[in-house]
Amino acid sequence: MKRYPFQPVESRDQSQSQNRYRHWLSTFLFLLAFGTGVTAVAIYYVQSRATEQPDLVQPTSVPGEYDLGGVVAALRDRDLTVEYGRRQARSSALSPPAQTLTVDDAALYIFIYPDAATRATEATGLTAADIRLATATGTPVPVTVPALVMGSNIVALLDSDSTEVRDKVTQTITELR
């Protein structure tokens, strides 16, 4: 081994000290990398378990206490295409506001009562001709071919000339218990 004048000669103690330092540094870096890997796997596992969606179950409606979601689910069970509307309507003949649905391109206005007894008290004897709809500002809502259907705590006013849609909606609403 050739020695250069500018290189200091290391003593045996200095050499062992540097080797020990390098060994500890290497061990520390290995443990740090291992710990980081374990942490990354743990975070991935926890996040993947947290984002798993359980099978969504349609909540069952309590008899006589249907909500709009329950009505939509019942209509979809009859293979009808149902979309939520973006507006409400009012009628002087019925106390709750109507929530709008679109069923196979037909307007369906749903009046939801707290229970079947209240609906029966207020809506018994009404016909489709008795119900005049208006927006919250008072603008009349045109209904050209009305059909009134009642069941459970629901009163529905359908505006459709399709016999198939009328029959399916009528069956669905009247079978609500």
GROMACS .gro file of N, CA and C in nm:
model
  531
    1MET      N    1   0.084  -0.115   0.000
    1MET     CA    2   0.000   0.000   0.000
    1MET      C    3   0.089   0.123   0.000
    2LYS      N    4   0.063   0.209  -0.088
    2LYS     CA    5   0.144   0.329  -0.104
    2LYS      C    6   0.085   0.440  -0.018
    3ARG      N    7   0.170   0.510   0.050
    3ARG     CA    8   0.125   0.619   0.137
    3ARG      C    9   0.158   0.751   0.073
    4TYR      N   10   0.062   0.842   0.089
    4TYR     CA   11   0.081   0.976   0.038
    4TYR      C   12   0.113   1.066   0.157
    5PRO      N   13   0.190   1.166   0.135
    5PRO     CA   14   0.231   1.249   0.248
    5PRO      C   15   0.115   1.324   0.313
    6PHE      N   16   0.007   1.352   0.239
    6PHE     CA   17  -0.101   1.431   0.298
    6PHE      C   18  -0.203   1.346   0.373
    7GLN      N   19  -0.193   1.213   0.366
    7GLN     CA   20  -0.286   1.127   0.438
    7GLN      C   21  -0.229   1.096   0.576
    8PRO      N   22  -0.307   1.123   0.678
    8PRO     CA   23  -0.257   1.088   0.811
    8PRO      C   24  -0.265   0.938   0.832
    9VAL      N   25  -0.183   0.890   0.910
    9VAL     CA   26  -0.183   0.748   0.944
    9VAL      C   27  -0.283   0.730   1.056
   10GLU      N   28  -0.377   0.634   1.034
   10GLU     CA   29  -0.478   0.610   1.136
   10GLU      C   30  -0.427   0.510   1.236
   11SER      N   31  -0.465   0.535   1.354
   11SER     CA   32  -0.428   0.437   1.456
   11SER      C   33  -0.533   0.328   1.456
   12ARG      N   34  -0.503   0.221   1.521
   12ARG     CA   35  -0.593   0.107   1.529
   12ARG      C   36  -0.720   0.146   1.604
   13ASP      N   37  -0.712   0.227   1.706
   13ASP     CA   38  -0.829   0.270   1.783
   13ASP      C   39  -0.923   0.355   1.698
   14GLN      N   40  -0.865   0.444   1.617
   14GLN     CA   41  -0.948   0.528   1.531
   14GLN      C   42  -1.021   0.442   1.429
   15SER      N   43  -0.955   0.343   1.375
   15SER     CA   44  -1.015   0.254   1.275
   15SER      C   45  -1.130   0.176   1.336
   16GLN      N   46  -1.113   0.122   1.456
   16GLN     CA   47  -1.219   0.047   1.523
   16GLN      C   48  -1.336   0.140   1.558
   17SER      N   49  -1.304   0.261   1.599
   17SER     CA   50  -1.407   0.358   1.633
   17SER      C   51  -1.493   0.392   1.511
   18GLN      N   52  -1.430   0.412   1.397
   18GLN     CA   53  -1.505   0.441   1.275
   18GLN      C   54  -1.588   0.321   1.232
   19ASN      N   55  -1.533   0.202   1.245
   19ASN     CA   56  -1.609   0.081   1.209
   19ASN      C   57  -1.731   0.067   1.300
   20ARG      N   58  -1.715   0.092   1.429
   20ARG     CA   59  -1.824   0.083   1.524
   20ARG      C   60  -1.932   0.187   1.489
   21TYR      N   61  -1.889   0.309   1.457
   21TYR     CA   62  -1.981   0.416   1.418
   21TYR      C   63  -2.059   0.377   1.293
   22ARG      N   64  -1.989   0.325   1.194
   22ARG     CA   65  -2.055   0.282   1.069
   22ARG      C   66  -2.152   0.168   1.095
   23HIS      N   67  -2.117   0.077   1.183
   23HIS     CA   68  -2.204  -0.035   1.217
   23HIS      C   69  -2.333   0.016   1.282
   24TRP      N   70  -2.321   0.107   1.381
   24TRP     CA   71  -2.439   0.160   1.448
   24TRP      C   72  -2.525   0.242   1.352
   25LEU      N   73  -2.460   0.320   1.267
   25LEU     CA   74  -2.534   0.399   1.169
   25LEU      C   75  -2.609   0.308   1.073
   26SER      N   76  -2.546   0.204   1.026
   26SER     CA   77  -2.609   0.108   0.936
   26SER      C   78  -2.727   0.039   1.004
   27THR      N   79  -2.708  -0.002   1.128
   27THR     CA   80  -2.816  -0.068   1.203
   27THR      C   81  -2.933   0.029   1.224
   28PHE      N   82  -2.902   0.153   1.262
   28PHE     CA   83  -3.006   0.253   1.283
   28PHE      C   84  -3.087   0.278   1.156
   29LEU      N   85  -3.017   0.294   1.044
   29LEU     CA   86  -3.086   0.319   0.917
   29LEU      C   87  -3.170   0.199   0.875
   30PHE      N   88  -3.122   0.078   0.901
   30PHE     CA   89  -3.199  -0.042   0.869
   30PHE      C   90  -3.327  -0.046   0.952
   31LEU      N   91  -3.315  -0.021   1.083
   31LEU     CA   92  -3.433  -0.022   1.170
   31LEU      C   93  -3.531   0.089   1.133
   32LEU      N   94  -3.479   0.204   1.096
   32LEU     CA   95  -3.565   0.314   1.053
   32LEU      C   96  -3.642   0.277   0.927
   33ALA      N   97  -3.576   0.217   0.830
   33ALA     CA   98  -3.642   0.175   0.706
   33ALA      C   99  -3.745   0.066   0.735
   34PHE      N  100  -3.710  -0.029   0.820
   34PHE     CA  101  -3.801  -0.137   0.855
   34PHE      C  102  -3.926  -0.081   0.926
   35GLY      N  103  -3.905   0.009   1.021
   35GLY     CA  104  -4.017   0.070   1.093
   35GLY      C  105  -4.107   0.151   1.002
   36THR      N  106  -4.049   0.222   0.907
   36THR     CA  107  -4.127   0.299   0.810
   36THR      C  108  -4.212   0.205   0.724
   37GLY      N  109  -4.154   0.094   0.682
   37GLY     CA  110  -4.228  -0.004   0.602
   37GLY      C  111  -4.344  -0.063   0.679
   38VAL      N  112  -4.320  -0.101   0.805
   38VAL     CA  113  -4.426  -0.157   0.888
   38VAL      C  114  -4.537  -0.054   0.909
   39THR      N  115  -4.500   0.071   0.933
   39THR     CA  116  -4.599   0.177   0.951
   39THR      C  117  -4.682   0.198   0.824
   40ALA      N  118  -4.617   0.196   0.708
   40ALA     CA  119  -4.689   0.214   0.582
   40ALA      C  120  -4.789   0.101   0.560
   41VAL      N  121  -4.749  -0.022   0.588
   41VAL     CA  122  -4.840  -0.136   0.573
   41VAL      C  123  -4.956  -0.124   0.670
   42ALA      N  124  -4.929  -0.084   0.794
   42ALA     CA  125  -5.036  -0.069   0.893
   42ALA      C  126  -5.135   0.040   0.851
   43ILE      N  127  -5.085   0.152   0.803
   43ILE     CA  128  -5.174   0.260   0.759
   43ILE      C  129  -5.259   0.214   0.640
   44TYR      N  130  -5.199   0.145   0.545
   44TYR     CA  131  -5.274   0.095   0.430
   44TYR      C  132  -5.384   0.000   0.476
   45TYR      N  133  -5.351  -0.090   0.567
   45TYR     CA  134  -5.448  -0.188   0.616
   45TYR      C  135  -5.565  -0.118   0.686
   46VAL      N  136  -5.534  -0.023   0.773
   46VAL     CA  137  -5.638   0.048   0.847
   46VAL      C  138  -5.727   0.128   0.752
   47GLN      N  139  -5.668   0.196   0.656
   47GLN     CA  140  -5.747   0.276   0.563
   47GLN      C  141  -5.830   0.189   0.470
   48SER      N  142  -5.777   0.076   0.428
   48SER     CA  143  -5.855  -0.011   0.339
   48SER      C  144  -5.973  -0.071   0.413
   49ARG      N  145  -5.957  -0.099   0.541
   49ARG     CA  146  -6.069  -0.152   0.620
   49ARG      C  147  -6.172  -0.043   0.647
   50ALA      N  148  -6.126   0.080   0.663
   50ALA     CA  149  -6.218   0.189   0.694
   50ALA      C  150  -6.300   0.230   0.572
   51THR      N  151  -6.247   0.213   0.451
   51THR     CA  152  -6.319   0.256   0.331
   51THR      C  153  -6.404   0.145   0.270
   52GLU      N  154  -6.396   0.024   0.322
   52GLU     CA  155  -6.481  -0.082   0.270
   52GLU      C  156  -6.626  -0.048   0.302
   53GLN      N  157  -6.711  -0.056   0.201
   53GLN     CA  158  -6.852  -0.026   0.220
   53GLN      C  159  -6.925  -0.156   0.251
   54PRO      N  160  -6.999  -0.159   0.360
   54PRO     CA  161  -7.079  -0.277   0.385
   54PRO      C  162  -7.191  -0.284   0.281
   55ASP      N  163  -7.249  -0.399   0.264
   55ASP     CA  164  -7.361  -0.410   0.172
   55ASP      C  165  -7.471  -0.316   0.219
   56LEU      N  166  -7.507  -0.224   0.130
   56LEU     CA  167  -7.609  -0.126   0.167
   56LEU      C  168  -7.746  -0.192   0.163
   57VAL      N  169  -7.817  -0.179   0.270
   57VAL     CA  170  -7.949  -0.239   0.281
   57VAL      C  171  -8.050  -0.126   0.283
   58GLN      N  172  -8.149  -0.137   0.198
   58GLN     CA  173  -8.254  -0.037   0.196
   58GLN      C  174  -8.329  -0.046   0.328
   59PRO      N  175  -8.337   0.064   0.402
   59PRO     CA  176  -8.408   0.057   0.529
   59PRO      C  177  -8.555   0.026   0.505
   60THR      N  178  -8.608  -0.057   0.589
   60THR     CA  179  -8.749  -0.092   0.575
   60THR      C  180  -8.832   0.019   0.637
   61SER      N  181  -8.941   0.047   0.574
   61SER     CA  182  -9.029   0.152   0.625
   61SER      C  183  -9.122   0.092   0.729
   62VAL      N  184  -9.150   0.170   0.828
   62VAL     CA  185  -9.245   0.129   0.930
   62VAL      C  186  -9.384   0.140   0.868
   63PRO      N  187  -9.469   0.039   0.885
   63PRO     CA  188  -9.602   0.048   0.826
   63PRO      C  189  -9.673   0.177   0.866
   64GLY      N  190  -9.727   0.245   0.768
   64GLY     CA  191  -9.798   0.369   0.792
   64GLY      C  192  -9.708   0.490   0.808
   65GLU      N  193  -9.576   0.472   0.793
   65GLU     CA  194  -9.483   0.583   0.809
   65GLU      C  195  -9.380   0.585   0.696
   66TYR      N  196  -9.427   0.578   0.574
   66TYR     CA  197  -9.336   0.580   0.459
   66TYR      C  198  -9.276   0.719   0.442
   67ASP      N  199  -9.152   0.721   0.394
   67ASP     CA  200  -9.089   0.847   0.358
   67ASP      C  201  -9.066   0.845   0.207
   68LEU      N  202  -9.010   0.951   0.153
   68LEU     CA  203  -8.992   0.960   0.008
   68LEU      C  204  -8.900   0.849  -0.043
   69GLY      N  205  -8.796   0.816   0.033
   69GLY     CA  206  -8.705   0.709  -0.008
   69GLY      C  207  -8.775   0.574  -0.016
   70GLY      N  208  -8.866   0.547   0.076
   70GLY     CA  209  -8.942   0.423   0.073
   70GLY      C  210  -9.035   0.415  -0.048
   71VAL      N  211  -9.095   0.528  -0.083
   71VAL     CA  212  -9.182   0.532  -0.201
   71VAL      C  213  -9.099   0.511  -0.327
   72VAL      N  214  -8.984   0.576  -0.335
   72VAL     CA  215  -8.896   0.560  -0.451
   72VAL      C  216  -8.852   0.415  -0.465
   73ALA      N  217  -8.814   0.352  -0.355
   73ALA     CA  218  -8.772   0.212  -0.359
   73ALA      C  219  -8.886   0.122  -0.406
   74ALA      N  220  -9.006   0.147  -0.358
   74ALA     CA  221  -9.121   0.066  -0.400
   74ALA      C  222  -9.150   0.084  -0.549
   75LEU      N  223  -9.139   0.206  -0.599
   75LEU     CA  224  -9.162   0.230  -0.742
   75LEU      C  225  -9.053   0.163  -0.826
   76ARG      N  226  -8.931   0.169  -0.781
   76ARG     CA  227  -8.821   0.105  -0.855
   76ARG      C  228  -8.834  -0.046  -0.855
   77ASP      N  229  -8.894  -0.101  -0.750
   77ASP     CA  230  -8.919  -0.245  -0.746
   77ASP      C  231  -9.017  -0.288  -0.854
   78ARG      N  232  -9.096  -0.196  -0.906
   78ARG     CA  233  -9.190  -0.223  -1.016
   78ARG      C  234  -9.127  -0.195  -1.151
   79ASP      N  235  -8.995  -0.182  -1.154
   79ASP     CA  236  -8.920  -0.155  -1.278
   79ASP      C  237  -8.956  -0.022  -1.341
   80LEU      N  238  -8.985   0.076  -1.258
   80LEU     CA  239  -9.008   0.211  -1.307
   80LEU      C  240  -8.879   0.291  -1.290
   81THR      N  241  -8.853   0.380  -1.385
   81THR     CA  242  -8.738   0.470  -1.374
   81THR      C  243  -8.782   0.591  -1.293
   82VAL      N  244  -8.718   0.610  -1.177
   82VAL     CA  245  -8.759   0.715  -1.085
   82VAL      C  246  -8.642   0.809  -1.060
   83GLU      N  247  -8.669   0.939  -1.069
   83GLU     CA  248  -8.569   1.041  -1.037
   83GLU      C  249  -8.632   1.141  -0.942
   84TYR      N  250  -8.551   1.191  -0.850
   84TYR     CA  251  -8.600   1.292  -0.756
   84TYR      C  252  -8.615   1.425  -0.829
   85GLY      N  253  -8.723   1.494  -0.798
   85GLY     CA  254  -8.744   1.627  -0.854
   85GLY      C  255  -8.674   1.732  -0.771
   86ARG      N  256  -8.667   1.853  -0.824
   86ARG     CA  257  -8.595   1.960  -0.754
   86ARG      C  258  -8.689   2.067  -0.700
   87ARG      N  259  -8.817   2.041  -0.701
   87ARG     CA  260  -8.909   2.144  -0.654
   87ARG      C  261  -9.019   2.082  -0.570
   88GLN      N  262  -9.090   2.168  -0.501
   88GLN     CA  263  -9.206   2.128  -0.424
   88GLN      C  264  -9.327   2.202  -0.478
   89ALA      N  265  -9.441   2.148  -0.447
   89ALA     CA  266  -9.566   2.214  -0.484
   89ALA      C  267  -9.659   2.209  -0.363
   90ARG      N  268  -9.756   2.296  -0.364
   90ARG     CA  269  -9.853   2.300  -0.255
   90ARG      C  270  -9.994   2.290  -0.313
   91SER      N  271 -10.083   2.242  -0.228
   91SER     CA  272 -10.224   2.236  -0.264
   91SER      C  273 -10.305   2.282  -0.144
   92SER      N  274 -10.409   2.359  -0.170
   92SER     CA  275 -10.494   2.404  -0.059
   92SER      C  276 -10.578   2.289  -0.003
   93ALA      N  277 -10.592   2.182  -0.079
   93ALA     CA  278 -10.672   2.068  -0.035
   93ALA      C  279 -10.596   1.975   0.059
   94LEU      N  280 -10.463   1.979   0.057
   94LEU     CA  281 -10.380   1.889   0.138
   94LEU      C  282 -10.279   1.971   0.217
   95SER      N  283 -10.257   1.933   0.344
   95SER     CA  284 -10.168   2.014   0.428
   95SER      C  285 -10.018   1.996   0.400
   96PRO      N  286  -9.967   1.874   0.376
   96PRO     CA  287  -9.821   1.868   0.352
   96PRO      C  288  -9.786   1.916   0.211
   97PRO      N  289  -9.666   1.967   0.192
   97PRO     CA  290  -9.623   2.004   0.057
   97PRO      C  291  -9.597   1.878  -0.025
   98ALA      N  292  -9.613   1.891  -0.155
   98ALA     CA  293  -9.586   1.778  -0.244
   98ALA      C  294  -9.438   1.777  -0.280
   99GLN      N  295  -9.380   1.659  -0.273
   99GLN     CA  296  -9.242   1.641  -0.318
   99GLN      C  297  -9.249   1.578  -0.457
  100THR      N  298  -9.170   1.629  -0.547
  100THR     CA  299  -9.181   1.591  -0.687
  100THR      C  300  -9.087   1.476  -0.722
  101LEU      N  301  -9.141   1.381  -0.797
  101LEU     CA  302  -9.063   1.273  -0.856
  101LEU      C  303  -9.092   1.271  -1.006
  102THR      N  304  -8.998   1.220  -1.082
  102THR     CA  305  -9.022   1.194  -1.224
  102THR      C  306  -9.020   1.043  -1.241
  103VAL      N  307  -9.132   0.989  -1.287
  103VAL     CA  308  -9.146   0.844  -1.304
  103VAL      C  309  -9.168   0.817  -1.452
  104ASP      N  310  -9.071   0.755  -1.515
  104ASP     CA  311  -9.078   0.728  -1.660
  104ASP      C  312  -9.125   0.852  -1.736
  105ASP      N  313  -9.063   0.964  -1.713
  105ASP     CA  314  -9.090   1.093  -1.779
  105ASP      C  315  -9.226   1.153  -1.744
  106ALA      N  316  -9.289   1.105  -1.639
  106ALA     CA  317  -9.416   1.163  -1.593
  106ALA      C  318  -9.395   1.225  -1.455
  107ALA      N  319  -9.466   1.333  -1.428
  107ALA     CA  320  -9.455   1.399  -1.298
  107ALA      C  321  -9.540   1.326  -1.195
  108LEU      N  322  -9.481   1.302  -1.079
  108LEU     CA  323  -9.553   1.238  -0.968
  108LEU      C  324  -9.531   1.325  -0.845
  109TYR      N  325  -9.640   1.373  -0.787
  109TYR     CA  326  -9.635   1.459  -0.670
  109TYR      C  327  -9.674   1.376  -0.548
  110ILE      N  328  -9.583   1.367  -0.451
  110ILE     CA  329  -9.602   1.283  -0.333
  110ILE      C  330  -9.629   1.372  -0.212
  111PHE      N  331  -9.742   1.349  -0.147
  111PHE     CA  332  -9.778   1.418  -0.022
  111PHE      C  333  -9.759   1.316   0.090
  112ILE      N  334  -9.672   1.346   0.185
  112ILE     CA  335  -9.639   1.251   0.291
  112ILE      C  336  -9.698   1.300   0.423
  113TYR      N  337  -9.782   1.217   0.483
  113TYR     CA  338  -9.845   1.247   0.611
  113TYR      C  339  -9.769   1.175   0.723
  114PRO      N  340  -9.784   1.221   0.847
  114PRO     CA  341  -9.712   1.155   0.957
  114PRO      C  342  -9.757   1.011   0.980
  115ASP      N  343  -9.883   0.983   0.951
  115ASP     CA  344  -9.933   0.846   0.967
  115ASP      C  345 -10.055   0.826   0.877
  116ALA      N  346 -10.097   0.700   0.866
  116ALA     CA  347 -10.209   0.666   0.777
  116ALA      C  348 -10.341   0.726   0.826
  117ALA      N  349 -10.360   0.736   0.956
  117ALA     CA  350 -10.485   0.790   1.010
  117ALA      C  351 -10.501   0.938   0.973
  118THR      N  352 -10.396   1.014   0.983
  118THR     CA  353 -10.402   1.156   0.946
  118THR      C  354 -10.431   1.171   0.797
  119ARG      N  355 -10.367   1.089   0.717
  119ARG     CA  356 -10.393   1.092   0.572
  119ARG      C  357 -10.538   1.058   0.544
  120ALA      N  358 -10.590   0.955   0.609
  120ALA     CA  359 -10.729   0.914   0.585
  120ALA      C  360 -10.827   1.024   0.627
  121THR      N  361 -10.799   1.088   0.738
  121THR     CA  362 -10.887   1.196   0.785
  121THR      C  363 -10.891   1.312   0.687
  122GLU      N  364 -10.776   1.350   0.636
  122GLU     CA  365 -10.769   1.469   0.551
  122GLU      C  366 -10.802   1.441   0.404
  123ALA      N  367 -10.767   1.324   0.354
  123ALA     CA  368 -10.775   1.302   0.209
  123ALA      C  369 -10.891   1.214   0.164
  124THR      N  370 -10.963   1.152   0.254
  124THR     CA  371 -11.074   1.066   0.213
  124THR      C  372 -11.180   1.150   0.141
  125GLY      N  373 -11.222   1.102   0.027
  125GLY     CA  374 -11.324   1.171  -0.051
  125GLY      C  375 -11.269   1.269  -0.153
  126LEU      N  376 -11.140   1.294  -0.151
  126LEU     CA  377 -11.081   1.384  -0.251
  126LEU      C  378 -11.072   1.316  -0.386
  127THR      N  379 -11.083   1.395  -0.490
  127THR     CA  380 -11.060   1.345  -0.626
  127THR      C  381 -10.945   1.424  -0.687
  128ALA      N  382 -10.896   1.377  -0.799
  128ALA     CA  383 -10.786   1.447  -0.866
  128ALA      C  384 -10.827   1.588  -0.906
  129ALA      N  385 -10.954   1.608  -0.936
  129ALA     CA  386 -11.001   1.741  -0.976
  129ALA      C  387 -11.000   1.840  -0.860
  130ASP      N  388 -11.005   1.788  -0.735
  130ASP     CA  389 -11.005   1.876  -0.617
  130ASP      C  390 -10.868   1.936  -0.589
  131ILE      N  391 -10.764   1.879  -0.645
  131ILE     CA  392 -10.628   1.921  -0.611
  131ILE      C  393 -10.573   2.013  -0.719
  132ARG      N  394 -10.547   2.135  -0.679
  132ARG     CA  395 -10.483   2.233  -0.766
  132ARG      C  396 -10.346   2.260  -0.707
  133LEU      N  397 -10.243   2.239  -0.787
  133LEU     CA  398 -10.106   2.257  -0.739
  133LEU      C  399 -10.053   2.395  -0.774
  134ALA      N  400  -9.968   2.447  -0.685
  134ALA     CA  401  -9.901   2.575  -0.709
  134ALA      C  402  -9.762   2.568  -0.646
  135THR      N  403  -9.670   2.645  -0.701
  135THR     CA  404  -9.536   2.653  -0.644
  135THR      C  405  -9.541   2.734  -0.515
  136ALA      N  406  -9.429   2.744  -0.446
  136ALA     CA  407  -9.423   2.821  -0.321
  136ALA      C  408  -9.454   2.969  -0.344
  137THR      N  409  -9.427   3.017  -0.465
  137THR     CA  410  -9.455   3.158  -0.496
  137THR      C  411  -9.598   3.179  -0.544
  138GLY      N  412  -9.675   3.071  -0.559
  138GLY     CA  413  -9.814   3.082  -0.601
  138GLY      C  414  -9.840   3.058  -0.748
  139THR      N  415  -9.736   3.029  -0.824
  139THR     CA  416  -9.753   3.002  -0.967
  139THR      C  417  -9.821   2.866  -0.984
  140PRO      N  418  -9.930   2.859  -1.059
  140PRO     CA  419  -9.998   2.731  -1.079
  140PRO      C  420  -9.907   2.630  -1.151
  141VAL      N  421  -9.917   2.505  -1.107
  141VAL     CA  422  -9.844   2.395  -1.170
  141VAL      C  423  -9.944   2.321  -1.258
  142PRO      N  424  -9.922   2.319  -1.389
  142PRO     CA  425 -10.018   2.253  -1.477
  142PRO      C  426 -10.012   2.101  -1.462
  143VAL      N  427 -10.130   2.043  -1.448
  143VAL     CA  428 -10.144   1.897  -1.444
  143VAL      C  429 -10.249   1.864  -1.549
  144THR      N  430 -10.207   1.797  -1.657
  144THR     CA  431 -10.297   1.776  -1.770
  144THR      C  432 -10.380   1.648  -1.759
  145VAL      N  433 -10.319   1.539  -1.713
  145VAL     CA  434 -10.390   1.411  -1.703
  145VAL      C  435 -10.372   1.358  -1.561
  146PRO      N  436 -10.445   1.414  -1.463
  146PRO     CA  437 -10.421   1.376  -1.324
  146PRO      C  438 -10.483   1.243  -1.284
  147ALA      N  439 -10.413   1.174  -1.196
  147ALA     CA  440 -10.465   1.052  -1.134
  147ALA      C  441 -10.426   1.057  -0.987
  148LEU      N  442 -10.524   1.046  -0.898
  148LEU     CA  443 -10.500   1.053  -0.755
  148LEU      C  444 -10.498   0.912  -0.697
  149VAL      N  445 -10.392   0.883  -0.620
  149VAL     CA  446 -10.376   0.750  -0.561
  149VAL      C  447 -10.340   0.768  -0.414
  150MET      N  448 -10.398   0.683  -0.327
  150MET     CA  449 -10.370   0.691  -0.184
  150MET      C  450 -10.335   0.553  -0.130
  151GLY      N  451 -10.243   0.552  -0.034
  151GLY     CA  452 -10.206   0.429   0.034
  151GLY      C  453 -10.118   0.462   0.152
  152SER      N  454 -10.138   0.389   0.262
  152SER     CA  455 -10.061   0.411   0.385
  152SER      C  456 -10.070   0.558   0.424
  153ASN      N  457  -9.956   0.623   0.441
  153ASN     CA  458  -9.956   0.766   0.478
  153ASN      C  459  -9.923   0.855   0.358
  154ILE      N  460  -9.946   0.803   0.237
  154ILE     CA  461  -9.906   0.870   0.113
  154ILE      C  462 -10.029   0.906   0.029
  155VAL      N  463 -10.029   1.027  -0.024
  155VAL     CA  464 -10.122   1.068  -0.129
  155VAL      C  465 -10.034   1.104  -0.248
  156ALA      N  466 -10.065   1.047  -0.364
  156ALA     CA  467  -9.984   1.072  -0.484
  156ALA      C  468 -10.073   1.123  -0.595
  157LEU      N  469 -10.025   1.226  -0.663
  157LEU     CA  470 -10.094   1.280  -0.780
  157LEU      C  471 -10.002   1.260  -0.900
  158LEU      N  472 -10.046   1.175  -0.992
  158LEU     CA  473  -9.967   1.142  -1.110
  158LEU      C  474 -10.020   1.218  -1.231
  159ASP      N  475  -9.931   1.273  -1.309
  159ASP     CA  476  -9.967   1.342  -1.432
  159ASP      C  477  -9.906   1.264  -1.549
  160SER      N  478  -9.983   1.165  -1.597
  160SER     CA  479  -9.932   1.080  -1.706
  160SER      C  480 -10.049   1.025  -1.786
  161ASP      N  481 -10.030   1.019  -1.918
  161ASP     CA  482 -10.132   0.957  -2.002
  161ASP      C  483 -10.096   0.813  -2.036
  162SER      N  484  -9.986   0.762  -1.983
  162SER     CA  485  -9.945   0.624  -2.007
  162SER      C  486 -10.021   0.530  -1.913
  163THR      N  487 -10.098   0.439  -1.971
  163THR     CA  488 -10.174   0.344  -1.892
  163THR      C  489 -10.082   0.254  -1.811
  164GLU      N  490  -9.972   0.213  -1.870
  164GLU     CA  491  -9.877   0.125  -1.800
  164GLU      C  492  -9.819   0.193  -1.676
  165VAL      N  493  -9.777   0.318  -1.690
  165VAL     CA  494  -9.721   0.391  -1.576
  165VAL      C  495  -9.828   0.413  -1.470
  166ARG      N  496  -9.949   0.451  -1.513
  166ARG     CA  497 -10.059   0.472  -1.418
  166ARG      C  498 -10.088   0.346  -1.339
  167ASP      N  499 -10.094   0.232  -1.409
  167ASP     CA  500 -10.125   0.105  -1.341
  167ASP      C  501 -10.016   0.068  -1.240
  168LYS      N  502  -9.890   0.082  -1.279
  168LYS     CA  503  -9.780   0.046  -1.189
  168LYS      C  504  -9.775   0.138  -1.067
  169VAL      N  505  -9.793   0.268  -1.089
  169VAL     CA  506  -9.791   0.362  -0.977
  169VAL      C  507  -9.910   0.337  -0.886
  170THR      N  508 -10.027   0.315  -0.943
  170THR     CA  509 -10.147   0.287  -0.863
  170THR      C  510 -10.128   0.162  -0.778
  171GLN      N  511 -10.078   0.055  -0.839
  171GLN     CA  512 -10.053  -0.069  -0.764
  171GLN      C  513  -9.953  -0.045  -0.651
  172THR      N  514  -9.847   0.025  -0.682
  172THR     CA  515  -9.741   0.047  -0.583
  172THR      C  516  -9.793   0.127  -0.464
  173ILE      N  517  -9.859   0.238  -0.490
  173ILE     CA  518  -9.904   0.325  -0.381
  173ILE      C  519 -10.014   0.259  -0.299
  174THR      N  520 -10.110   0.193  -0.365
  174THR     CA  521 -10.220   0.131  -0.290
  174THR      C  522 -10.173   0.011  -0.208
  175GLU      N  523 -10.062  -0.052  -0.247
  175GLU     CA  524 -10.011  -0.166  -0.171
  175GLU      C  525  -9.922  -0.126  -0.054
  176LEU      N  526  -9.891   0.003  -0.041
  176LEU     CA  527  -9.813   0.048   0.075
  176LEU      C  528  -9.897   0.028   0.200
  177ARG      N  529  -9.841  -0.030   0.300
  177ARG     CA  530  -9.915  -0.055   0.425
  177ARG      C  531  -9.853   0.020   0.539
   0.00000   0.00000   0.00000
